Short mmCIF file of C-alpha atoms in Angstrom, two decimals:
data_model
loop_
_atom_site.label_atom_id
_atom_site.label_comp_id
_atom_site.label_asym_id
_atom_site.label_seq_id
_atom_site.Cartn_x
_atom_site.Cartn_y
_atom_site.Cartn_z
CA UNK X 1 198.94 35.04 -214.09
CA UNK X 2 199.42 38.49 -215.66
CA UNK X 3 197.86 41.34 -214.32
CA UNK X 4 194.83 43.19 -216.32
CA UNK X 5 195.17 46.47 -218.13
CA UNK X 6 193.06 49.52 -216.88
CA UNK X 7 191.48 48.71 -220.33
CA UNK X 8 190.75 45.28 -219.58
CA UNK X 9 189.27 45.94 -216.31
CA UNK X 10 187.46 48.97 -217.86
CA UNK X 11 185.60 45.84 -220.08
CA UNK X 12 185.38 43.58 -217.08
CA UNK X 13 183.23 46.41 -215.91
CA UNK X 14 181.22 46.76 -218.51
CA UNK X 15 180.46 43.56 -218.87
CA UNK X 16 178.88 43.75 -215.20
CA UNK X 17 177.40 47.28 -215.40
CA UNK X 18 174.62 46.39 -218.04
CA UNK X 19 172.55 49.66 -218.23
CA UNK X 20 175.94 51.80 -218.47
CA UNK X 21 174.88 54.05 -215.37
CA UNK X 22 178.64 53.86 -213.95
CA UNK X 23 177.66 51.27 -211.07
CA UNK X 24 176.78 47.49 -210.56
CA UNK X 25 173.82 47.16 -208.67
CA UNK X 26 172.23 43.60 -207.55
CA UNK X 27 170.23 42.92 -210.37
CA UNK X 28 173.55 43.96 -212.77
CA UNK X 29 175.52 41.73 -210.54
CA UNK X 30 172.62 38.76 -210.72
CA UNK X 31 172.55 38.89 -214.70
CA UNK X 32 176.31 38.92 -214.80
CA UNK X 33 176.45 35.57 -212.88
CA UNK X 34 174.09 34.13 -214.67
CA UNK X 35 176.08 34.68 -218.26
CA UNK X 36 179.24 33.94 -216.58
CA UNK X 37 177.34 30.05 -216.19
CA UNK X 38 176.96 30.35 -212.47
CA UNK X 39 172.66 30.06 -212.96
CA UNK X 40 170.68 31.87 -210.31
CA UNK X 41 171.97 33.19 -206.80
CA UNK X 42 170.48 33.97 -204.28
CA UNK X 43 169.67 37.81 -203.57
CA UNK X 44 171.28 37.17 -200.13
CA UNK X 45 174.71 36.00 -201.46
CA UNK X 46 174.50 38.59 -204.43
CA UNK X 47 173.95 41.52 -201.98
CA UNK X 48 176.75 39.88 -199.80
CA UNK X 49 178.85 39.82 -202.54
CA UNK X 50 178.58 43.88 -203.50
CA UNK X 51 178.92 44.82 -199.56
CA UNK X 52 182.10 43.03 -199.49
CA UNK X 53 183.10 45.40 -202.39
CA UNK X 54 181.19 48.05 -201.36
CA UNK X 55 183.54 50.62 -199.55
CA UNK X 56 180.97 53.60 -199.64
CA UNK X 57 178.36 51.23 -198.18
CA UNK X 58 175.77 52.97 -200.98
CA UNK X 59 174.92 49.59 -202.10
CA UNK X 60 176.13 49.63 -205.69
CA UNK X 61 179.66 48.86 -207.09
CA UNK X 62 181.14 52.07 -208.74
CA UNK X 63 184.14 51.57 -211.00
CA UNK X 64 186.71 52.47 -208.78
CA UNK X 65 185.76 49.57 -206.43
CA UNK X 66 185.62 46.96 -209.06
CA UNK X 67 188.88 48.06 -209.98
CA UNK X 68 190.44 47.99 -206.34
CA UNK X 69 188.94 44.47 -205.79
CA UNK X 70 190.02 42.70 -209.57
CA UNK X 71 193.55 44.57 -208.65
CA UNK X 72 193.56 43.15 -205.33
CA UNK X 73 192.49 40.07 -206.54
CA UNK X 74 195.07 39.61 -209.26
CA UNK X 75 198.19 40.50 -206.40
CA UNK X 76 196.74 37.81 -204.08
CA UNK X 77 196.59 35.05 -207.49
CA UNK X 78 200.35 36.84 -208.15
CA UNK X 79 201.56 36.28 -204.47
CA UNK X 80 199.77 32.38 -204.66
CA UNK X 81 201.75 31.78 -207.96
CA UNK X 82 205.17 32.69 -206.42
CA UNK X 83 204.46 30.75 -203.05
CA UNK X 84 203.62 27.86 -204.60
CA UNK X 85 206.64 27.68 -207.22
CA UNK X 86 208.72 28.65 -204.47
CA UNK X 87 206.72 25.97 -202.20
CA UNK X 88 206.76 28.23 -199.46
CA UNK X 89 203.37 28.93 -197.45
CA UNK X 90 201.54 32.17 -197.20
CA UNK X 91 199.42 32.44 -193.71
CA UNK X 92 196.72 34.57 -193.92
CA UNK X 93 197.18 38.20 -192.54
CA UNK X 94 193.75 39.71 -190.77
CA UNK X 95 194.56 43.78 -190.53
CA UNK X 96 191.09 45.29 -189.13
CA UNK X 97 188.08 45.95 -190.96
CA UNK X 98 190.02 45.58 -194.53
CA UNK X 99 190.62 41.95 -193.54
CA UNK X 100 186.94 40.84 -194.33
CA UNK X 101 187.05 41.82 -198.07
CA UNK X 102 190.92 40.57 -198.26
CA UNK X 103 189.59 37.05 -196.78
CA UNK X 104 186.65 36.94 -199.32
CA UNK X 105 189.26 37.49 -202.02
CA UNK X 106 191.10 34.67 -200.75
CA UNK X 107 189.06 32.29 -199.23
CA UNK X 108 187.31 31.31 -202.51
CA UNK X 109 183.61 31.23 -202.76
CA UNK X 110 181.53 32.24 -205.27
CA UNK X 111 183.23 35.39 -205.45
CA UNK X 112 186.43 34.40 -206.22
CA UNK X 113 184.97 32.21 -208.95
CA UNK X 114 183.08 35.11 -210.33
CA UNK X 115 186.60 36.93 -210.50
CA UNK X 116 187.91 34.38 -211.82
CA UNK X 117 185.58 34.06 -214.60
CA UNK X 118 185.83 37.78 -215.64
CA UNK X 119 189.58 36.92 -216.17
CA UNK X 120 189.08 34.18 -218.12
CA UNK X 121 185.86 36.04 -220.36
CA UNK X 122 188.98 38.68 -221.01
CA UNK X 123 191.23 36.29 -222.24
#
């Protein structure tokens, strides 16, 4: 899996942040879901979702966040690829309070198949 441009996660963004404010909030983040074919979630899991992002805790996703996470999230899907051609394991790592959002990324969920469906939206 290649890694996005800073133009492609730019559009990602956009694609999220609906009323072009500069931040995903929950209803942003519910209506993204939604045309990504994942139908209605509930607020809990939505506002779940944007905490786990969230690093200024201000409730909304700013750009820089979104980009951390997708850049995050494409190293972990690099890392998987080589482990798996190589057939070698990779145990998870838990390093303090980053460790929640790193085991979200990884663990799968509907937030990993959000991610996942931004990617493939991109192309």
């Amino acid at each position: 899996m290649a890694a996005l441009t800073d133009e492609q996660i730019k559009e990602a963004f956009n694609l999220f942040d609906a009323d072009g404010s500069g931040a995903i909030d929950a209803e942003e983040m519910a209506l993204a879901m939604k045309g990504l074919g994942f139908g209605d979630q509930p607020r809990e899991e939505i506002e779940k979702m944007i905490r786990s992002i969230d690093t200024d805790a201000n409730g909304l996703i700013e750009y820089p966040e979104f980009e951390k996470m997708m850049k995050v999230f494409f190293l972990i899907q690099t890392s998987l690829s080589h482990a798996r051609r190589w057939k070698r394991p990779i145990a998870p790592r838990r390093h303090g309070p980053q460790s929640t959002r790193a085991n979200m990324a990884r663990g799968g969920g509907v937030f990993r198949q959000v991610q996942e469906a931004v990617v493939l939206r991109l192309g």
